[in-house]
Tab-separated table of C-alpha atoms in Angstrom:
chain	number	residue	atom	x	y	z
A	1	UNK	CA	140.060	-72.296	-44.876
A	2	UNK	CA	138.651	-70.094	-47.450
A	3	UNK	CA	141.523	-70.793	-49.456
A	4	UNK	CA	141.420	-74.208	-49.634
A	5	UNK	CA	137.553	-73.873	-50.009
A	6	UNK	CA	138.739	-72.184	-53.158
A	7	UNK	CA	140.948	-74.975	-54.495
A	8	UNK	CA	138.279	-77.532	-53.962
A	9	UNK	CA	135.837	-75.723	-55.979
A	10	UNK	CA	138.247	-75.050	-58.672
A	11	UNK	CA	139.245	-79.166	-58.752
A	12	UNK	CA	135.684	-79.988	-59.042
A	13	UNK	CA	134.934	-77.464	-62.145
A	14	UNK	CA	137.986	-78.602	-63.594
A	15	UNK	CA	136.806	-82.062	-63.436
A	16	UNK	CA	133.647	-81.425	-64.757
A	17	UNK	CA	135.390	-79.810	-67.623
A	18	UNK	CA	137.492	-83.041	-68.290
A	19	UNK	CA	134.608	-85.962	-67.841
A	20	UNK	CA	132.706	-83.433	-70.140
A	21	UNK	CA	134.977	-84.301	-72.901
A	22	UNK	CA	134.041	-88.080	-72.840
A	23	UNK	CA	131.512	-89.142	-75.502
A	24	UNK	CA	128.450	-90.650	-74.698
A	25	UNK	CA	129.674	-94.245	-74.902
A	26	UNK	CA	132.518	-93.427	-72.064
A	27	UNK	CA	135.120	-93.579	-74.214
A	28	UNK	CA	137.787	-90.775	-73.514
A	29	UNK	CA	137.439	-88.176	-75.955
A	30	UNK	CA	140.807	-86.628	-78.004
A	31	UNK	CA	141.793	-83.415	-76.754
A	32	UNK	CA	141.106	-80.098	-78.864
A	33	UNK	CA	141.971	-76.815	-78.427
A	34	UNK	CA	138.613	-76.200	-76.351
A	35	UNK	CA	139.017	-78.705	-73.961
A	36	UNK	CA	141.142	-79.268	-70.674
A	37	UNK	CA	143.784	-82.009	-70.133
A	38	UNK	CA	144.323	-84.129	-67.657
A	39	UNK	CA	148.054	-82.796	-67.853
A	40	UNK	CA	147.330	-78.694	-67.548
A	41	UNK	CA	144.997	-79.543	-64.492
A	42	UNK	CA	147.763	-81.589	-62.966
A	43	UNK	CA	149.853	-78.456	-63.665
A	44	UNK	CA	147.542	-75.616	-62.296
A	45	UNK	CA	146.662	-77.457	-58.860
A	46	UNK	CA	150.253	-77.590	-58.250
A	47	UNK	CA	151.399	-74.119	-58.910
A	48	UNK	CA	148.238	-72.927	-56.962
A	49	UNK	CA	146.463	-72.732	-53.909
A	50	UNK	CA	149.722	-73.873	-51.731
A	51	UNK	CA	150.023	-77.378	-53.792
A	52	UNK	CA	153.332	-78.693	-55.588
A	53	UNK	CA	156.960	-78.715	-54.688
A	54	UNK	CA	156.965	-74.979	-53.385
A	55	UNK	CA	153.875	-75.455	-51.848
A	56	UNK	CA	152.897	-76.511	-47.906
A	57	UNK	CA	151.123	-79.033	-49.442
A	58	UNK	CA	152.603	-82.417	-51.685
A	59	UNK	CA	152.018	-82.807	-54.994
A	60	UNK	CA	148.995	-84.147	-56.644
A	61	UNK	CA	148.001	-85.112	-59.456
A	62	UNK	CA	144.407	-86.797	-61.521
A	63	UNK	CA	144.952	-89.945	-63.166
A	64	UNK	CA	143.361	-92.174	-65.212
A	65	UNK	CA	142.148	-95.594	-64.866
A	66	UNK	CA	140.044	-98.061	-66.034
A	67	UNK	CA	137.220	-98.727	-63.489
A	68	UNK	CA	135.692	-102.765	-63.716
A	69	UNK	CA	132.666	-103.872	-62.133
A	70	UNK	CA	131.181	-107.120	-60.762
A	71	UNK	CA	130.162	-108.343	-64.814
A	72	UNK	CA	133.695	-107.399	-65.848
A	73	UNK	CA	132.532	-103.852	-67.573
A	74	UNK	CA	135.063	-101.365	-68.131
A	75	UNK	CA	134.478	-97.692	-67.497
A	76	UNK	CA	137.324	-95.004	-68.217
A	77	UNK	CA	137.586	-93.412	-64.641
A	78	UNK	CA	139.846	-91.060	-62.444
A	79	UNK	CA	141.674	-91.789	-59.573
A	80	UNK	CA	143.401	-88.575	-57.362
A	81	UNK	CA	147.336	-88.503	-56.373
A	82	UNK	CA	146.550	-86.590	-53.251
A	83	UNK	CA	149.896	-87.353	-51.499
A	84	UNK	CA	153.690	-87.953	-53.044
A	85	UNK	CA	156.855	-88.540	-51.220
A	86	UNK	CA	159.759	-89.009	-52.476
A	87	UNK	CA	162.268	-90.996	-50.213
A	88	UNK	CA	165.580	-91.868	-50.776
A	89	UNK	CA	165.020	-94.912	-53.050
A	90	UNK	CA	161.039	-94.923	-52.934
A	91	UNK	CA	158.033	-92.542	-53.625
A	92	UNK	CA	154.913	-92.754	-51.192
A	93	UNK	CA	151.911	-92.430	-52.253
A	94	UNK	CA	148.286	-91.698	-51.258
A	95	UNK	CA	145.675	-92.321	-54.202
A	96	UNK	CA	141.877	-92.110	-53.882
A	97	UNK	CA	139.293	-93.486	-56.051
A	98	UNK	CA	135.800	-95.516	-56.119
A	99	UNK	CA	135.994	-99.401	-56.003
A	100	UNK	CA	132.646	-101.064	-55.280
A	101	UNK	CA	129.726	-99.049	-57.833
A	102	UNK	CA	127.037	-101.099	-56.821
A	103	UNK	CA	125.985	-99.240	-53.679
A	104	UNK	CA	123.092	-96.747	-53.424
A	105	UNK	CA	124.646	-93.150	-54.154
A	106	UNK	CA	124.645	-92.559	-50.294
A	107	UNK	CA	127.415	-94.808	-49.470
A	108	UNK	CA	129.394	-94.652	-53.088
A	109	UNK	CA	132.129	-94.394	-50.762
A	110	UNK	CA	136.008	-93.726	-52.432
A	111	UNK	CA	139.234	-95.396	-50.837
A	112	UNK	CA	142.546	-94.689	-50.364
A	113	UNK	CA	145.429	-96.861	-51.027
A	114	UNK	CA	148.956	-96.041	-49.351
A	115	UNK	CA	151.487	-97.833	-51.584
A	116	UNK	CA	155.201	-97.295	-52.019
A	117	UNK	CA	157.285	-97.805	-54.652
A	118	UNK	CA	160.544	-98.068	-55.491
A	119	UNK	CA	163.102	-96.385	-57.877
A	120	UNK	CA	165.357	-99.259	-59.420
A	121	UNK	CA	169.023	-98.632	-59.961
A	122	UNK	CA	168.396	-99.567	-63.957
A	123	UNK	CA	165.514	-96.729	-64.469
A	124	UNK	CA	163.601	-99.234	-65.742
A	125	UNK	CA	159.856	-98.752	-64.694
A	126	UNK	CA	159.502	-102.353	-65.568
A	127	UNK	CA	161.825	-103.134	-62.574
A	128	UNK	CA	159.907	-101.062	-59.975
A	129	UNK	CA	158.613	-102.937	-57.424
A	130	UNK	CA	155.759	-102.233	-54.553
A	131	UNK	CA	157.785	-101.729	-51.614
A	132	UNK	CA	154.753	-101.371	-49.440
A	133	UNK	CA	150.796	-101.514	-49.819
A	134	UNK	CA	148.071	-100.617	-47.351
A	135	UNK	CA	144.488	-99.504	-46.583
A	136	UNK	CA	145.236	-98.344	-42.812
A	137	UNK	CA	148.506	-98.090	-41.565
A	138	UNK	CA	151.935	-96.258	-43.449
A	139	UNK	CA	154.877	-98.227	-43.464
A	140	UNK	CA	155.717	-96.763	-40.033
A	141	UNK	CA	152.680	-98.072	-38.415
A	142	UNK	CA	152.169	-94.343	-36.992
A	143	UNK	CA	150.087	-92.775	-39.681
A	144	UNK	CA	146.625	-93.938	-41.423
A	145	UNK	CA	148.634	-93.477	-44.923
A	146	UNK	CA	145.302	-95.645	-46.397
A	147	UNK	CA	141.466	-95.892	-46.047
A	148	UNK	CA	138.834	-98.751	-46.821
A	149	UNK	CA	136.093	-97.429	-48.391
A	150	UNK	CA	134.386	-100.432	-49.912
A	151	UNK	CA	131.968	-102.574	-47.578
A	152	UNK	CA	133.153	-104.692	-44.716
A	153	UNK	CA	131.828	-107.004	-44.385
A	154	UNK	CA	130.747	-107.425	-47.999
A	155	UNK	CA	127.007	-109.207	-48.508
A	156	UNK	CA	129.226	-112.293	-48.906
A	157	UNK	CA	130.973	-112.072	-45.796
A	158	UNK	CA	134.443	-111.394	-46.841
A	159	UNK	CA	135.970	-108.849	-43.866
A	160	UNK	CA	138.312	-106.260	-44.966
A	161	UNK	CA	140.723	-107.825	-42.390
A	162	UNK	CA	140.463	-111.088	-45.193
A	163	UNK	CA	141.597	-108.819	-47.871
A	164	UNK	CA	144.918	-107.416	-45.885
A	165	UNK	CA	145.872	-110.914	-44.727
A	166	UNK	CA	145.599	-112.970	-47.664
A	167	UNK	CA	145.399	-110.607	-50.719
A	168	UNK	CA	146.656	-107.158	-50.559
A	169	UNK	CA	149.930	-108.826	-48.667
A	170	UNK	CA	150.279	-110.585	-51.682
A	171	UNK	CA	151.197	-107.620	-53.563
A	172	UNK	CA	154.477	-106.172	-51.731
A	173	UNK	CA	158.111	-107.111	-53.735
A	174	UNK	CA	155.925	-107.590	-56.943
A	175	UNK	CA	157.651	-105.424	-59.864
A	176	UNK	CA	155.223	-103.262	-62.164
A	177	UNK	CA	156.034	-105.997	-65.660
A	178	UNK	CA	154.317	-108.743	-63.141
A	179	UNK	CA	151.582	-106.623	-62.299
A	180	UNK	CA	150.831	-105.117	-65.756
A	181	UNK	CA	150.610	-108.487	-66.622
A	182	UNK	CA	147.506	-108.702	-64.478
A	183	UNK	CA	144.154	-107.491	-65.644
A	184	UNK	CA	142.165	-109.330	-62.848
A	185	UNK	CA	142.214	-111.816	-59.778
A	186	UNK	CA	142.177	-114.654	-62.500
A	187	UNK	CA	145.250	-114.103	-64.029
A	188	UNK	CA	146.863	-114.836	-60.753
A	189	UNK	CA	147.866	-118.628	-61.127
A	190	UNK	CA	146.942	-120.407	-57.383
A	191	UNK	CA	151.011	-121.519	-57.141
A	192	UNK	CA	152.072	-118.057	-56.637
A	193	UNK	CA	148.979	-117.059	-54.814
A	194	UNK	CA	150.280	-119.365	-51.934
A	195	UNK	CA	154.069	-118.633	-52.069
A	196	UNK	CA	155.376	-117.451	-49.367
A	197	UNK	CA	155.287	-117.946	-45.177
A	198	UNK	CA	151.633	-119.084	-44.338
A	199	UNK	CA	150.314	-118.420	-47.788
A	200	UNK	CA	149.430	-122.335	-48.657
A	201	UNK	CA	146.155	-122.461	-47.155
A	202	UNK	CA	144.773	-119.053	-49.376
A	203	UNK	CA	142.968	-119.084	-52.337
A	204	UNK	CA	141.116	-116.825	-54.762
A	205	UNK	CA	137.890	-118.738	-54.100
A	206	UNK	CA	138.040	-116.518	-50.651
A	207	UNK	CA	137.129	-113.592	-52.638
A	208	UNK	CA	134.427	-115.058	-55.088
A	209	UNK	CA	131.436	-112.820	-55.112
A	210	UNK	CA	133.500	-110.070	-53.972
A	211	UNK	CA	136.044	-109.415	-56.976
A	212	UNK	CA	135.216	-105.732	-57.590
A	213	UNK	CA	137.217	-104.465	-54.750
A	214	UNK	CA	139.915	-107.055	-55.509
A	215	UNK	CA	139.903	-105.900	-59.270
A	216	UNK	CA	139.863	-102.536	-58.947
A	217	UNK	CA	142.881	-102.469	-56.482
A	218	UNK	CA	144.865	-103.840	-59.434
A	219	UNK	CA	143.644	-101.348	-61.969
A	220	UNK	CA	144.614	-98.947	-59.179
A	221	UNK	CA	148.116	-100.201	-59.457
A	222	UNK	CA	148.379	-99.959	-63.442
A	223	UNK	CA	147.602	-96.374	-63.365
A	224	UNK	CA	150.028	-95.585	-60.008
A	225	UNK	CA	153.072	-97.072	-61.850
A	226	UNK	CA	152.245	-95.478	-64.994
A	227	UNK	CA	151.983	-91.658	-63.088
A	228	UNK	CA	155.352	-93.237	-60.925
A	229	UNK	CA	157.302	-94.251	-64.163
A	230	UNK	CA	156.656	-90.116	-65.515
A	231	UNK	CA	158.585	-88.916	-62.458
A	232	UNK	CA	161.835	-86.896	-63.227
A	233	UNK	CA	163.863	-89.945	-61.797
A	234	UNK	CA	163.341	-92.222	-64.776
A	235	UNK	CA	164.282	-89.175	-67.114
A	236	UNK	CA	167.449	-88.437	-65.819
């Protein structure tokens, strides 16, 4: 316990050394010889404290992404790898961040998405698709791979239960080029909203007032294909 006491504390200084580097106007900083990168603290939590591929824990990694709120504001944020997998023809992963800001500080609650993703024949990160998304449930349906943090239901009304059946199962089979080409719920176009087996009847307007969470779980994508895409597979 102590141990991994230890490694907490050290994450959470390291962090404060990164956000540290961001100017006042949140824009990421460029690294100096004083500063930390993303990239060494990647680096030192997996050659320490039991982490990384000789470790009895996974990898992990910090990531970057770009948080949006309700008014469409961007903020440049950070998002934690805290479980990778790889699989035969897939990586799992486990990646928590913060979705909905506009709570009081008591219940700025993170999430955790469980998503898989392939590794396409060509190498091509473009051709990676999302083999398998969740909030609860792995693929396996034995394991809480995923969490919801944001609220449910939201001041609207819309249930978490909404979002898995009509938008996060919209997601699965999608490659990375389609979703890179997203930057929010509008971008989706309705007809491919509702393709697919009891999909005609669902519509965006399901989640107006409630597009944060929505949002935000596509930024969270952007960022998970870019860390996916630096794995040794694509190199080789």
């Amino acid at each position: 316990m102590k141990r991994k006491h230890y490694v907490l504390l050290v994450l959470v200084l390291l962090m404060l050394f990164v956000v540290s580097g961001c100017s006042n106007n949140q824009s990421p900083a460029s690294t100096t010889e004083s500063e930390i990168s993303i990239e060494q603290v990647n680096d030192f939590l997996n050659i320490s404290g039991g982490l990384g591929p000789n470790g009895i824990g996974n990898v992990v990694a910090v990531i970057p992404h770009a948080h949006i709120d309700g008014p469409k504001n961007e903020t440049p944020f950070y998002a934690f790898v805290n479980f990778k997998y790889r699989a035969r023809d897939y990586i799992k992963y486990q990646v928590s961040y913060l979705s909905c800001t506009c709570r009081e500080a008591s219940v700025n609650m993170w999430q955790t998405m469980y998503v898989e993703l392939t590794l396409p024949e060509s190498k091509n990160p473009e051709d990676v698709k999302i083999r398998f998304l969740s909030f609860d449930k792995d693929s396996t349906g034995h394991y809480n791979g995923g969490h919801w943090g944001d609220s449910d239901p939201m001041p609207l009304g819309q249930t978490y239960e909404l979002y898995k059946t009509e938008y996060i199962s919209f997601f699965p089979k999608k490659d990375a080029k389609y979703i890179k080409s997203l930057s929010t719920i509008d971008d989706i176009a309705i007809e491919e909203y509702q393709t697919g087996d009891g999909r005609e009847n669902f519509t965006l307007d399901a989640l107006s007032g409630a597009s944060v969470s929505a949002n935000n779980i596509i930024r969270i994508l952007h960022s998970v294909l870019d860390y996916h895409a630096t794995d040794e597979y694509f190199n080789n």
